[in-house]
Each structure stands twice: as C-alpha cells, then as structure tokens.
Amino acid sequence: MEYILYEVDGAVGTITINRPRALNALNSQVLEELDATLDAVDLDTVRCLILTGAGEKSFVAGADIGEMSTLTKAEGEAFGKKGNDIFLKLESFPIPVIAAVNGFALGGGCEISMSCDIRICSENAVFGQPEVGLGITPGFGGTQRLARLVSPGMAKQLIYTARNIKAAEAYRIGLVNAVYPQEELLPAAMKMAKGIAMQAPIAVRNCKKAINEGLQVSIEEGVAIEEKIFGDCFETEDQRAGMGNFLAPKDQKLKVVPFQNK
Ligand code: CO8
C-alpha cells in the first residue's frame, strides 16, 4: 500500500491515510487502498478501529481536486459512487470506528469522519464542506450525514456558505465529541478504543447495528430492531460471562471479563 498504513495493537486497529504531501487528499488510489484495508481487517481479533491522517496538519483535505477537475458528468457520478460505497462500508463496518481528526477535515475529509461512529479532534482541526466554492455539491455523503448529525439548519448554513469551522465550534454543534491538544489526540483515541474493545464484542457490534439501522426507520420499527438484536445477545458465551461475573460472589468477581466474541 502506498497511501494507507495499518497497524494493530491488541484488539485495536489504526488506519492512517498517508499522503501528507497532498494533505491526505482522497484520490482514487487512496480510496481503493482504504477499501482493501477494510476488507483485510481481521474481525476475529480486532474489535475497534481508529481512522486518522498522517502528520500534524491534516486529517483529510478533501477529495483530490486535481483528479476531479476534468471529470465528465458520468465520471463525476461514478467518482461520487466510489467514495459513497466505501464510506457506507465504513459506516456499517461491523466494529466501531473512531475518527481521530488531527487537522483539516474538509469536503471528503469531513465526510469520511462523519461515516465513522465517533469523532474526536485536535485543537487545530478545521471542518467544512467547501464544495459550493468549487462549483460542486458535497459528493461523499455530506449533504446527507451532516444534516443528520448536527441539524438541517446548521448543515445547510455550513454547506451553502462553504464556511470552515474550528474545533471549538465543531464541538459546540456536536460534530465532535471532544477536543484534545494534538499530542493527546491519538492516546485519547487509543484509550477510548481499548475501552470499547474490553466490552462484550457481540454486544458492541449489536449496539452499532441497532443504532445505525434504527436511525433510518420509525421509532416503532427501531424498537423492533432493538428487540431482535437484544434477543440475539442471549445464549452467547459473552452474555453468560458478563452476567455470570456480575452475579458471582464478591471475592470471585473479575475486574475485566475476558470476553471471547462467541
Ligand atoms: N486535493 C488535491 N490536493 C490538495 C488538496 C485537495 N483537496 N488539498 C490540499 N492539496 C495539496 C495542495 O495542492 C498542495 O500541493 P502542492 O504542494 O503540490 O502545491 C499541498 O496539498 C499543500 O496544500 P496547500 O499548499 O494549499 O496548504 P495550505 O496550508 O496553504 O492550505 C488548505 C491548506 C486550506 C487545506 C488548502 O490546501 C485547501 O484549501 N485545500 C482544499 C480543501 C478543499 O476544498 N477540499 C474539498 C475538496 S472537494 C471534495 O472533497 C468533494 C468530495 C466529494 C467529491 C465527489 C466527487 C464527485
């Protein structure tokens, strides 16, 4: 892989978009390598992913403007689909994905972060959808996910004005969960990821599925999805281990239950 680094530390995998000379902009090759990296994640051992960008300046400065500049209508649509398919894969990836946004998250960069389950960022992070200034619409899910994540009015304001916002404002509008000094960002992401990876993995996966699927349907359909997924947790070894430990005598309780993903 030329543009993607993938490292595994215990049950946490870290994907780094590594094209710092172009501020980690997403060209076709980066997208294809990201897709292949996701396909290669060993879901028997890895329980949480972190997605970040190389360097201290940029997470992802958008889709590659040079590559997009000469596209025809049909090629533009196909490029949008290519990004959308991969971002949908990320959004519905079986395990949680934390975006550790370490700088610019513009256009496709903001959009890829919104495909992750959780966003945290560094103090120098900048978010925005600058597309209308380039003569295009957001094309990797921005018109859909920003409105769902913040509010339709705030999403419309950000998208129509192409205004970039700093970390503090991203936090204020709920686009990110927390802001850290740059050097503390990856350790914080790792701490959160390890905290997630310690929990019962079938239950964590099921929570992701229930939340994601439930957000697309009515509350009645959503709670029906939850009932099914809740039921699916029972009779698993994880459920027996988790509840068994809670009910065990105090002197036999484990501090960390060794959940097995079964
Ligand atoms: N694409 C290609 N190259 C880029 C990009 C990008 N998005 N962003 C930065 N680069 C390159 C620059 O061209 C430059 O390269 P070089 O050194 O060879 O000239 C290098 O990265 C460093 O960038 P700058 O010199 O510009 O660095 P500054 O610190 O001066 O500025 C900025 C940093 C403000 C981030 C600036 O680079 C910038 O504005 N970048 C573009 C941001 C942007 O508009 N992103 C949105 C792109 S559109 C998009 O993402 C749409 C997604 C959906 C597409 C669907 C298609 C159908």
PDB file of C-alpha atoms and ligand atoms in Angstrom:
ATOM      1  CA  MET A   1       0.000   0.000   0.000  1.00  0.00           C
ATOM      2  CA  GLU A   2       1.324   3.405  -0.905  1.00  0.00           C
ATOM      3  CA  TYR A   3      -1.136   5.659   0.874  1.00  0.00           C
ATOM      4  CA  ILE A   4      -2.608   3.635   3.745  1.00  0.00           C
ATOM      5  CA  LEU A   5      -0.853   2.471   6.898  1.00  0.00           C
ATOM      6  CA  TYR A   6      -2.497  -0.176   9.031  1.00  0.00           C
ATOM      7  CA  GLU A   7      -1.256  -1.151  12.478  1.00  0.00           C
ATOM      8  CA  VAL A   8      -2.780  -3.455  15.063  1.00  0.00           C
ATOM      9  CA  ASP A   9      -2.222  -3.037  18.800  1.00  0.00           C
ATOM     10  CA  GLY A  10      -4.016  -5.822  20.659  1.00  0.00           C
ATOM     11  CA  ALA A  11      -7.682  -5.578  19.705  1.00  0.00           C
ATOM     12  CA  VAL A  12      -7.381  -2.081  18.171  1.00  0.00           C
ATOM     13  CA  GLY A  13      -6.539  -1.411  14.526  1.00  0.00           C
ATOM     14  CA  THR A  14      -5.349   2.018  13.383  1.00  0.00           C
ATOM     15  CA  ILE A  15      -5.784   3.073   9.764  1.00  0.00           C
ATOM     16  CA  THR A  16      -3.723   6.114   8.767  1.00  0.00           C
ATOM     17  CA  ILE A  17      -4.352   7.903   5.487  1.00  0.00           C
ATOM     18  CA  ASN A  18      -0.787   8.621   4.499  1.00  0.00           C
ATOM     19  CA  ARG A  19      -0.499  11.127   1.694  1.00  0.00           C
ATOM     20  CA  PRO A  20       0.807  14.100   3.642  1.00  0.00           C
ATOM     21  CA  ARG A  21       2.235  15.976   0.665  1.00  0.00           C
ATOM     22  CA  ALA A  22      -1.320  16.467  -0.591  1.00  0.00           C
ATOM     23  CA  LEU A  23      -2.669  16.882   2.962  1.00  0.00           C
ATOM     24  CA  ASN A  24      -4.021  13.317   2.730  1.00  0.00           C
ATOM     25  CA  ALA A  25      -6.459  14.226  -0.075  1.00  0.00           C
ATOM     26  CA  LEU A  26      -8.507  11.297  -1.335  1.00  0.00           C
ATOM     27  CA  ASN A  27      -7.651  10.285  -4.876  1.00  0.00           C
ATOM     28  CA  SER A  28      -8.869   7.040  -6.467  1.00  0.00           C
ATOM     29  CA  GLN A  29      -5.847   5.122  -5.264  1.00  0.00           C
ATOM     30  CA  VAL A  30      -6.297   6.230  -1.646  1.00  0.00           C
ATOM     31  CA  LEU A  31      -9.961   5.190  -1.819  1.00  0.00           C
ATOM     32  CA  GLU A  32      -9.115   1.806  -3.336  1.00  0.00           C
ATOM     33  CA  GLU A  33      -6.411   1.132  -0.749  1.00  0.00           C
ATOM     34  CA  LEU A  34      -8.757   2.145   2.063  1.00  0.00           C
ATOM     35  CA  ASP A  35     -11.376  -0.239   0.696  1.00  0.00           C
ATOM     36  CA  ALA A  36      -8.856  -3.092   0.541  1.00  0.00           C
ATOM     37  CA  THR A  37      -7.625  -2.305   4.059  1.00  0.00           C
ATOM     38  CA  LEU A  38     -11.149  -2.509   5.455  1.00  0.00           C
ATOM     39  CA  ASP A  39     -11.644  -5.842   3.684  1.00  0.00           C
ATOM     40  CA  ALA A  40      -8.453  -7.166   5.266  1.00  0.00           C
ATOM     41  CA  VAL A  41      -9.271  -6.259   8.896  1.00  0.00           C
ATOM     42  CA  ASP A  42      -9.216  -9.456  10.960  1.00  0.00           C
ATOM     43  CA  LEU A  43     -12.575  -9.269  12.702  1.00  0.00           C
ATOM     44  CA  ASP A  44     -11.753 -12.267  14.887  1.00  0.00           C
ATOM     45  CA  THR A  45      -9.155 -10.231  16.768  1.00  0.00           C
ATOM     46  CA  VAL A  46      -9.761  -6.534  16.073  1.00  0.00           C
ATOM     47  CA  ARG A  47     -12.692  -5.032  17.989  1.00  0.00           C
ATOM     48  CA  CYS A  48     -12.358  -1.323  17.303  1.00  0.00           C
ATOM     49  CA  LEU A  49     -10.737   0.819  14.585  1.00  0.00           C
ATOM     50  CA  ILE A  50      -9.194   4.272  14.688  1.00  0.00           C
ATOM     51  CA  LEU A  51      -9.051   6.311  11.469  1.00  0.00           C
ATOM     52  CA  THR A  52      -6.591   9.198  11.300  1.00  0.00           C
ATOM     53  CA  GLY A  53      -4.381  11.141   8.903  1.00  0.00           C
ATOM     54  CA  ALA A  54      -0.593  11.275   8.674  1.00  0.00           C
ATOM     55  CA  GLY A  55       1.173  14.351  10.042  1.00  0.00           C
ATOM     56  CA  GLU A  56       0.004  17.123  12.336  1.00  0.00           C
ATOM     57  CA  LYS A  57      -1.624  19.419   9.809  1.00  0.00           C
ATOM     58  CA  SER A  58      -4.336  17.497   8.067  1.00  0.00           C
ATOM     59  CA  PHE A  59      -6.715  14.626   8.641  1.00  0.00           C
ATOM     60  CA  VAL A  60      -8.018  14.657   5.047  1.00  0.00           C
ATOM     61  CA  ALA A  61      -8.178  17.890   2.987  1.00  0.00           C
ATOM     62  CA  GLY A  62     -10.944  16.510   0.785  1.00  0.00           C
ATOM     63  CA  ALA A  63     -11.263  14.604  -2.422  1.00  0.00           C
ATOM     64  CA  ASP A  64      -8.395  15.223  -4.830  1.00  0.00           C
ATOM     65  CA  ILE A  65      -9.306  18.415  -6.677  1.00  0.00           C
ATOM     66  CA  GLY A  66      -6.740  17.812  -9.417  1.00  0.00           C
ATOM     67  CA  GLU A  67      -8.204  14.402 -10.195  1.00  0.00           C
ATOM     68  CA  MET A  68     -11.770  15.743 -10.125  1.00  0.00           C
ATOM     69  CA  SER A  69     -11.138  18.848 -12.224  1.00  0.00           C
ATOM     70  CA  THR A  70     -11.521  17.177 -15.630  1.00  0.00           C
ATOM     71  CA  LEU A  71     -14.316  14.695 -14.873  1.00  0.00           C
ATOM     72  CA  THR A  72     -17.361  14.454 -17.117  1.00  0.00           C
ATOM     73  CA  LYS A  73     -20.865  14.281 -15.604  1.00  0.00           C
ATOM     74  CA  ALA A  74     -20.813  10.484 -15.786  1.00  0.00           C
ATOM     75  CA  GLU A  75     -17.310  10.257 -14.342  1.00  0.00           C
ATOM     76  CA  GLY A  76     -18.274  12.674 -11.555  1.00  0.00           C
ATOM     77  CA  GLU A  77     -21.230  10.495 -10.627  1.00  0.00           C
ATOM     78  CA  ALA A  78     -19.044   7.376 -10.735  1.00  0.00           C
ATOM     79  CA  PHE A  79     -16.405   9.024  -8.525  1.00  0.00           C
ATOM     80  CA  GLY A  80     -19.142  10.021  -6.069  1.00  0.00           C
ATOM     81  CA  LYS A  81     -20.373   6.420  -6.028  1.00  0.00           C
ATOM     82  CA  LYS A  82     -16.893   5.079  -5.479  1.00  0.00           C
ATOM     83  CA  GLY A  83     -16.480   7.271  -2.386  1.00  0.00           C
ATOM     84  CA  ASN A  84     -20.010   6.669  -1.166  1.00  0.00           C
ATOM     85  CA  ASP A  85     -19.686   2.877  -1.429  1.00  0.00           C
ATOM     86  CA  ILE A  86     -16.529   2.899   0.685  1.00  0.00           C
ATOM     87  CA  PHE A  87     -17.912   5.378   3.210  1.00  0.00           C
ATOM     88  CA  LEU A  88     -21.056   3.230   3.537  1.00  0.00           C
ATOM     89  CA  LYS A  89     -18.808   0.233   4.149  1.00  0.00           C
ATOM     90  CA  LEU A  90     -17.060   2.210   6.888  1.00  0.00           C
ATOM     91  CA  GLU A  91     -20.346   3.382   8.395  1.00  0.00           C
ATOM     92  CA  SER A  92     -21.766  -0.151   8.519  1.00  0.00           C
ATOM     93  CA  PHE A  93     -18.448  -1.802   9.386  1.00  0.00           C
ATOM     94  CA  PRO A  94     -19.209  -4.487  11.987  1.00  0.00           C
ATOM     95  CA  ILE A  95     -16.999  -2.936  14.689  1.00  0.00           C
ATOM     96  CA  PRO A  96     -16.894   0.704  15.883  1.00  0.00           C
ATOM     97  CA  VAL A  97     -14.658   3.202  14.081  1.00  0.00           C
ATOM     98  CA  ILE A  98     -13.313   6.297  15.854  1.00  0.00           C
ATOM     99  CA  ALA A  99     -12.189   9.212  13.664  1.00  0.00           C
ATOM    100  CA  ALA A 100      -9.195  10.916  15.275  1.00  0.00           C
ATOM    101  CA  VAL A 101      -9.312  14.161  13.308  1.00  0.00           C
ATOM    102  CA  ASN A 102      -5.814  15.609  13.519  1.00  0.00           C
ATOM    103  CA  GLY A 103      -6.177  18.747  11.393  1.00  0.00           C
ATOM    104  CA  PHE A 104      -8.055  19.744   8.230  1.00  0.00           C
ATOM    105  CA  ALA A 105     -11.242  17.746   7.652  1.00  0.00           C
ATOM    106  CA  LEU A 106     -12.608  19.473   4.572  1.00  0.00           C
ATOM    107  CA  GLY A 107     -15.028  18.217   1.946  1.00  0.00           C
ATOM    108  CA  GLY A 108     -14.413  14.485   1.620  1.00  0.00           C
ATOM    109  CA  GLY A 109     -12.383  14.707   4.862  1.00  0.00           C
ATOM    110  CA  CYS A 110     -15.347  15.960   6.865  1.00  0.00           C
ATOM    111  CA  GLU A 111     -17.477  13.391   5.054  1.00  0.00           C
ATOM    112  CA  ILE A 112     -15.265  10.415   5.867  1.00  0.00           C
ATOM    113  CA  SER A 113     -15.154  11.474   9.526  1.00  0.00           C
ATOM    114  CA  MET A 114     -18.966  11.542   9.520  1.00  0.00           C
ATOM    115  CA  SER A 115     -19.026   7.934   8.289  1.00  0.00           C
ATOM    116  CA  CYS A 116     -17.255   6.931  11.493  1.00  0.00           C
ATOM    117  CA  ASP A 117     -19.128   6.125  14.688  1.00  0.00           C
ATOM    118  CA  ILE A 118     -17.369   8.700  16.859  1.00  0.00           C
ATOM    119  CA  ARG A 119     -15.350  11.832  16.073  1.00  0.00           C
ATOM    120  CA  ILE A 120     -12.740  13.375  18.349  1.00  0.00           C
ATOM    121  CA  CYS A 121     -10.303  16.023  17.151  1.00  0.00           C
ATOM    122  CA  SER A 122      -7.181  18.034  17.873  1.00  0.00           C
ATOM    123  CA  GLU A 123      -7.293  21.741  18.736  1.00  0.00           C
ATOM    124  CA  ASN A 124      -6.023  22.658  15.256  1.00  0.00           C
ATOM    125  CA  ALA A 125      -8.772  20.711  13.461  1.00  0.00           C
ATOM    126  CA  VAL A 126     -10.830  22.580  10.865  1.00  0.00           C
ATOM    127  CA  PHE A 127     -14.082  21.185   9.500  1.00  0.00           C
ATOM    128  CA  GLY A 128     -16.020  22.328   6.479  1.00  0.00           C
ATOM    129  CA  GLN A 129     -17.798  21.489   3.271  1.00  0.00           C
ATOM    130  CA  PRO A 130     -16.174  23.942   0.819  1.00  0.00           C
ATOM    131  CA  GLU A 131     -17.661  22.307  -2.295  1.00  0.00           C
ATOM    132  CA  VAL A 132     -20.012  25.088  -3.411  1.00  0.00           C
ATOM    133  CA  GLY A 133     -16.950  27.324  -3.696  1.00  0.00           C
ATOM    134  CA  LEU A 134     -15.541  24.769  -6.156  1.00  0.00           C
ATOM    135  CA  GLY A 135     -18.724  24.588  -8.193  1.00  0.00           C
ATOM    136  CA  ILE A 136     -19.885  21.197  -6.934  1.00  0.00           C
ATOM    137  CA  THR A 137     -22.035  19.748  -4.171  1.00  0.00           C
ATOM    138  CA  PRO A 138     -20.634  17.603  -1.375  1.00  0.00           C
ATOM    139  CA  GLY A 139     -20.440  14.215  -3.087  1.00  0.00           C
ATOM    140  CA  PHE A 140     -19.304  11.688  -0.490  1.00  0.00           C
ATOM    141  CA  GLY A 141     -22.382  11.849   1.756  1.00  0.00           C
ATOM    142  CA  GLY A 142     -22.029  15.389   3.155  1.00  0.00           C
ATOM    143  CA  THR A 143     -25.499  16.574   2.189  1.00  0.00           C
ATOM    144  CA  GLN A 144     -26.952  13.551   3.984  1.00  0.00           C
ATOM    145  CA  ARG A 145     -24.813  12.903   7.052  1.00  0.00           C
ATOM    146  CA  LEU A 146     -24.141  16.489   8.185  1.00  0.00           C
ATOM    147  CA  ALA A 147     -27.875  17.223   8.341  1.00  0.00           C
ATOM    148  CA  ARG A 148     -28.441  14.034  10.335  1.00  0.00           C
ATOM    149  CA  LEU A 149     -25.508  14.648  12.706  1.00  0.00           C
ATOM    150  CA  VAL A 150     -25.947  18.295  13.572  1.00  0.00           C
ATOM    151  CA  SER A 151     -29.233  19.842  12.425  1.00  0.00           C
ATOM    152  CA  PRO A 152     -30.683  20.522   8.977  1.00  0.00           C
ATOM    153  CA  GLY A 153     -30.400  24.288   9.532  1.00  0.00           C
ATOM    154  CA  MET A 154     -26.780  24.177  10.691  1.00  0.00           C
ATOM    155  CA  ALA A 155     -25.835  21.741   7.922  1.00  0.00           C
ATOM    156  CA  LYS A 156     -27.456  23.977   5.309  1.00  0.00           C
ATOM    157  CA  GLN A 157     -25.673  27.051   6.677  1.00  0.00           C
ATOM    158  CA  LEU A 158     -22.276  25.317   6.606  1.00  0.00           C
ATOM    159  CA  ILE A 159     -22.812  23.809   3.148  1.00  0.00           C
ATOM    160  CA  TYR A 160     -24.377  26.892   1.475  1.00  0.00           C
ATOM    161  CA  THR A 161     -21.739  29.292   2.858  1.00  0.00           C
ATOM    162  CA  ALA A 162     -18.755  26.902   2.409  1.00  0.00           C
ATOM    163  CA  ARG A 163     -17.516  28.305   5.733  1.00  0.00           C
ATOM    164  CA  ASN A 164     -14.881  26.351   7.626  1.00  0.00           C
ATOM    165  CA  ILE A 165     -15.264  25.959  11.381  1.00  0.00           C
ATOM    166  CA  LYS A 166     -12.636  25.402  14.043  1.00  0.00           C
ATOM    167  CA  ALA A 167     -12.536  22.603  16.590  1.00  0.00           C
ATOM    168  CA  ALA A 168     -14.338  24.569  19.315  1.00  0.00           C
ATOM    169  CA  GLU A 169     -17.312  25.276  17.054  1.00  0.00           C
ATOM    170  CA  ALA A 170     -17.365  21.687  15.801  1.00  0.00           C
ATOM    171  CA  TYR A 171     -17.616  20.664  19.457  1.00  0.00           C
ATOM    172  CA  ARG A 172     -20.320  23.239  20.171  1.00  0.00           C
ATOM    173  CA  ILE A 173     -22.555  21.978  17.347  1.00  0.00           C
ATOM    174  CA  GLY A 174     -22.000  18.333  18.267  1.00  0.00           C
ATOM    175  CA  LEU A 175     -19.941  17.356  15.246  1.00  0.00           C
ATOM    176  CA  VAL A 176     -17.141  16.090  17.509  1.00  0.00           C
ATOM    177  CA  ASN A 177     -17.365  14.555  20.967  1.00  0.00           C
ATOM    178  CA  ALA A 178     -14.149  16.033  22.378  1.00  0.00           C
ATOM    179  CA  VAL A 179     -11.173  18.262  21.511  1.00  0.00           C
ATOM    180  CA  TYR A 180      -7.601  17.494  22.607  1.00  0.00           C
ATOM    181  CA  PRO A 181      -4.162  19.053  22.240  1.00  0.00           C
ATOM    182  CA  GLN A 182      -2.583  17.441  19.158  1.00  0.00           C
ATOM    183  CA  GLU A 183      -0.202  15.205  21.136  1.00  0.00           C
ATOM    184  CA  GLU A 184      -3.045  13.872  23.277  1.00  0.00           C
ATOM    185  CA  LEU A 185      -5.395  13.011  20.394  1.00  0.00           C
ATOM    186  CA  LEU A 186      -4.123   9.559  19.402  1.00  0.00           C
ATOM    187  CA  PRO A 187      -3.569   8.428  23.011  1.00  0.00           C
ATOM    188  CA  ALA A 188      -7.151   9.527  23.775  1.00  0.00           C
ATOM    189  CA  ALA A 189      -8.455   7.675  20.722  1.00  0.00           C
ATOM    190  CA  MET A 190      -6.491   4.577  21.737  1.00  0.00           C
ATOM    191  CA  LYS A 191      -7.780   4.768  25.325  1.00  0.00           C
ATOM    192  CA  MET A 192     -11.368   5.012  24.068  1.00  0.00           C
ATOM    193  CA  ALA A 193     -10.824   2.206  21.537  1.00  0.00           C
ATOM    194  CA  LYS A 194      -9.318  -0.085  24.190  1.00  0.00           C
ATOM    195  CA  GLY A 195     -12.236   0.725  26.494  1.00  0.00           C
ATOM    196  CA  ILE A 196     -14.626  -0.335  23.741  1.00  0.00           C
ATOM    197  CA  ALA A 197     -12.561  -3.424  22.890  1.00  0.00           C
ATOM    198  CA  MET A 198     -12.788  -4.616  26.513  1.00  0.00           C
ATOM    199  CA  GLN A 199     -16.579  -4.830  26.359  1.00  0.00           C
ATOM    200  CA  ALA A 200     -18.521  -7.834  25.127  1.00  0.00           C
ATOM    201  CA  PRO A 201     -17.808  -7.708  21.381  1.00  0.00           C
ATOM    202  CA  ILE A 202     -21.051  -9.253  20.169  1.00  0.00           C
ATOM    203  CA  ALA A 203     -22.985  -6.752  22.271  1.00  0.00           C
ATOM    204  CA  VAL A 204     -20.923  -3.793  20.975  1.00  0.00           C
ATOM    205  CA  ARG A 205     -21.446  -4.872  17.365  1.00  0.00           C
ATOM    206  CA  ASN A 206     -25.145  -5.344  18.008  1.00  0.00           C
ATOM    207  CA  CYS A 207     -25.407  -1.860  19.560  1.00  0.00           C
ATOM    208  CA  LYS A 208     -23.827  -0.346  16.441  1.00  0.00           C
ATOM    209  CA  LYS A 209     -26.227  -2.233  14.217  1.00  0.00           C
ATOM    210  CA  ALA A 210     -29.266  -1.276  16.316  1.00  0.00           C
ATOM    211  CA  ILE A 211     -28.352   2.427  16.422  1.00  0.00           C
ATOM    212  CA  ASN A 212     -27.455   2.670  12.726  1.00  0.00           C
ATOM    213  CA  GLU A 213     -30.445   0.716  11.469  1.00  0.00           C
ATOM    214  CA  GLY A 214     -32.818   2.362  13.938  1.00  0.00           C
ATOM    215  CA  LEU A 215     -31.854   5.849  12.771  1.00  0.00           C
ATOM    216  CA  GLN A 216     -33.223   5.068   9.306  1.00  0.00           C
ATOM    217  CA  VAL A 217     -36.714   3.966  10.367  1.00  0.00           C
ATOM    218  CA  SER A 218     -39.692   4.935  12.552  1.00  0.00           C
ATOM    219  CA  ILE A 219     -39.418   4.529  16.334  1.00  0.00           C
ATOM    220  CA  GLU A 220     -41.770   1.525  16.158  1.00  0.00           C
ATOM    221  CA  GLU A 221     -39.563  -0.207  13.606  1.00  0.00           C
ATOM    222  CA  GLY A 222     -36.479   0.893  15.548  1.00  0.00           C
ATOM    223  CA  VAL A 223     -37.530  -0.702  18.806  1.00  0.00           C
ATOM    224  CA  ALA A 224     -38.470  -3.866  16.875  1.00  0.00           C
ATOM    225  CA  ILE A 225     -34.904  -3.953  15.513  1.00  0.00           C
ATOM    226  CA  GLU A 226     -33.632  -3.485  19.058  1.00  0.00           C
ATOM    227  CA  GLU A 227     -35.774  -6.339  20.415  1.00  0.00           C
ATOM    228  CA  LYS A 228     -34.385  -8.744  17.835  1.00  0.00           C
ATOM    229  CA  ILE A 229     -30.783  -7.650  18.353  1.00  0.00           C
ATOM    230  CA  PHE A 230     -31.212  -7.707  22.159  1.00  0.00           C
ATOM    231  CA  GLY A 231     -32.536 -11.261  21.943  1.00  0.00           C
ATOM    232  CA  ASP A 232     -29.593 -12.267  19.779  1.00  0.00           C
ATOM    233  CA  CYS A 233     -27.216 -11.485  22.657  1.00  0.00           C
ATOM    234  CA  PHE A 234     -28.719 -14.169  24.870  1.00  0.00           C
ATOM    235  CA  GLU A 235     -27.240 -17.664  24.979  1.00  0.00           C
ATOM    236  CA  THR A 236     -23.899 -16.227  23.806  1.00  0.00           C
ATOM    237  CA  GLU A 237     -20.819 -17.039  25.848  1.00  0.00           C
ATOM    238  CA  ASP A 238     -20.279 -13.311  26.256  1.00  0.00           C
ATOM    239  CA  GLN A 239     -23.682 -12.834  27.882  1.00  0.00           C
ATOM    240  CA  ARG A 240     -23.107 -15.794  30.196  1.00  0.00           C
ATOM    241  CA  ALA A 241     -19.651 -14.500  31.126  1.00  0.00           C
ATOM    242  CA  GLY A 242     -20.799 -10.893  31.680  1.00  0.00           C
ATOM    243  CA  MET A 243     -23.867 -11.669  33.763  1.00  0.00           C
ATOM    244  CA  GLY A 244     -22.131 -14.603  35.489  1.00  0.00           C
ATOM    245  CA  ASN A 245     -19.386 -12.277  36.663  1.00  0.00           C
ATOM    246  CA  PHE A 246     -21.900  -9.717  37.940  1.00  0.00           C
ATOM    247  CA  LEU A 247     -23.690 -12.385  39.955  1.00  0.00           C
ATOM    248  CA  ALA A 248     -20.528 -14.091  41.251  1.00  0.00           C
ATOM    249  CA  PRO A 249     -19.579 -13.732  44.934  1.00  0.00           C
ATOM    250  CA  LYS A 250     -17.580 -10.532  45.543  1.00  0.00           C
ATOM    251  CA  ASP A 251     -14.286 -12.337  46.127  1.00  0.00           C
ATOM    252  CA  GLN A 252     -14.622 -14.209  42.815  1.00  0.00           C
ATOM    253  CA  LYS A 253     -15.536 -11.248  40.628  1.00  0.00           C
ATOM    254  CA  LEU A 254     -13.152 -10.425  37.788  1.00  0.00           C
ATOM    255  CA  LYS A 255     -12.208  -6.785  37.178  1.00  0.00           C
ATOM    256  CA  VAL A 256     -12.020  -7.451  33.447  1.00  0.00           C
ATOM    257  CA  VAL A 257     -14.188 -10.155  31.932  1.00  0.00           C
ATOM    258  CA  PRO A 258     -12.273 -11.970  29.169  1.00  0.00           C
ATOM    259  CA  PHE A 259     -14.990 -11.792  26.527  1.00  0.00           C
ATOM    260  CA  GLN A 260     -14.450 -14.207  23.672  1.00  0.00           C
ATOM    261  CA  ASN A 261     -16.622 -12.947  20.810  1.00  0.00           C
ATOM    262  CA  LYS A 262     -18.804 -16.057  20.917  1.00  0.00           C
TER     263      LYS A 262
HETATM  264  N1  CO8 B   1      -6.875  17.939  -3.486  1.00  0.00           N
HETATM  265  C1  CO8 B   1      -5.670  17.883  -4.053  1.00  0.00           C
HETATM  266  N2  CO8 B   1      -4.563  18.450  -3.499  1.00  0.00           N
HETATM  267  C2  CO8 B   1      -4.721  19.087  -2.328  1.00  0.00           C
HETATM  268  C3  CO8 B   1      -5.961  19.168  -1.676  1.00  0.00           C
HETATM  269  C4  CO8 B   1      -7.088  18.545  -2.302  1.00  0.00           C
HETATM  270  N3  CO8 B   1      -8.297  18.540  -1.766  1.00  0.00           N
HETATM  271  N4  CO8 B   1      -5.807  19.871  -0.550  1.00  0.00           N
HETATM  272  C5  CO8 B   1      -4.503  20.211  -0.490  1.00  0.00           C
HETATM  273  N5  CO8 B   1      -3.847  19.740  -1.546  1.00  0.00           N
HETATM  274  C6  CO8 B   1      -2.422  19.893  -1.865  1.00  0.00           C
HETATM  275  C7  CO8 B   1      -2.115  21.283  -2.400  1.00  0.00           C
HETATM  276  O1  CO8 B   1      -2.415  21.361  -3.776  1.00  0.00           O
HETATM  277  C8  CO8 B   1      -0.653  21.385  -2.100  1.00  0.00           C
HETATM  278  O2  CO8 B   1       0.064  20.666  -3.068  1.00  0.00           O
HETATM  279  P1  CO8 B   1       1.426  21.270  -3.701  1.00  0.00           P
HETATM  280  O3  CO8 B   1       2.358  21.415  -2.533  1.00  0.00           O
HETATM  281  O4  CO8 B   1       1.845  20.236  -4.693  1.00  0.00           O
HETATM  282  O5  CO8 B   1       1.052  22.589  -4.291  1.00  0.00           O
HETATM  283  C9  CO8 B   1      -0.497  20.641  -0.794  1.00  0.00           C
HETATM  284  O6  CO8 B   1      -1.658  19.815  -0.686  1.00  0.00           O
HETATM  285  C10 CO8 B   1      -0.459  21.567   0.409  1.00  0.00           C
HETATM  286  O7  CO8 B   1      -1.602  22.390   0.362  1.00  0.00           O
HETATM  287  P2  CO8 B   1      -1.551  23.984   0.474  1.00  0.00           P
HETATM  288  O8  CO8 B   1      -0.252  24.499  -0.029  1.00  0.00           O
HETATM  289  O9  CO8 B   1      -2.802  24.528  -0.140  1.00  0.00           O
HETATM  290  O10 CO8 B   1      -1.565  24.151   2.063  1.00  0.00           O
HETATM  291  P3  CO8 B   1      -2.128  25.406   2.886  1.00  0.00           P
HETATM  292  O11 CO8 B   1      -1.696  25.194   4.276  1.00  0.00           O
HETATM  293  O12 CO8 B   1      -1.769  26.674   2.223  1.00  0.00           O
HETATM  294  O13 CO8 B   1      -3.730  25.257   2.790  1.00  0.00           O
HETATM  295  C11 CO8 B   1      -5.810  24.079   2.862  1.00  0.00           C
HETATM  296  C12 CO8 B   1      -4.364  24.172   3.383  1.00  0.00           C
HETATM  297  C13 CO8 B   1      -6.614  25.292   3.394  1.00  0.00           C
HETATM  298  C14 CO8 B   1      -6.427  22.804   3.412  1.00  0.00           C
HETATM  299  C15 CO8 B   1      -5.800  24.087   1.324  1.00  0.00           C
HETATM  300  O14 CO8 B   1      -4.886  23.090   0.871  1.00  0.00           O
HETATM  301  C16 CO8 B   1      -7.134  23.783   0.714  1.00  0.00           C
HETATM  302  O15 CO8 B   1      -7.996  24.645   0.701  1.00  0.00           O
HETATM  303  N6  CO8 B   1      -7.333  22.551   0.203  1.00  0.00           N
HETATM  304  C17 CO8 B   1      -8.532  22.171  -0.460  1.00  0.00           C
HETATM  305  C18 CO8 B   1      -9.645  21.943   0.529  1.00  0.00           C
HETATM  306  C19 CO8 B   1     -10.932  21.624  -0.181  1.00  0.00           C
HETATM  307  O16 CO8 B   1     -11.517  22.453  -0.863  1.00  0.00           O
HETATM  308  N7  CO8 B   1     -11.390  20.376  -0.002  1.00  0.00           N
HETATM  309  C20 CO8 B   1     -12.637  19.927  -0.593  1.00  0.00           C
HETATM  310  C21 CO8 B   1     -12.371  19.284  -1.900  1.00  0.00           C
HETATM  311  S1  CO8 B   1     -13.883  18.862  -2.735  1.00  0.00           S
HETATM  312  C22 CO8 B   1     -14.376  17.468  -2.000  1.00  0.00           C
HETATM  313  O17 CO8 B   1     -13.795  16.958  -1.087  1.00  0.00           O
HETATM  314  C23 CO8 B   1     -15.627  16.866  -2.555  1.00  0.00           C
HETATM  315  C24 CO8 B   1     -15.842  15.468  -2.008  1.00  0.00           C
HETATM  316  C25 CO8 B   1     -16.836  14.743  -2.830  1.00  0.00           C
HETATM  317  C26 CO8 B   1     -16.373  14.525  -4.226  1.00  0.00           C
HETATM  318  C27 CO8 B   1     -17.354  13.836  -5.064  1.00  0.00           C
HETATM  319  C28 CO8 B   1     -16.894  13.898  -6.487  1.00  0.00           C
HETATM  320  C29 CO8 B   1     -17.892  13.592  -7.459  1.00  0.00           C
END
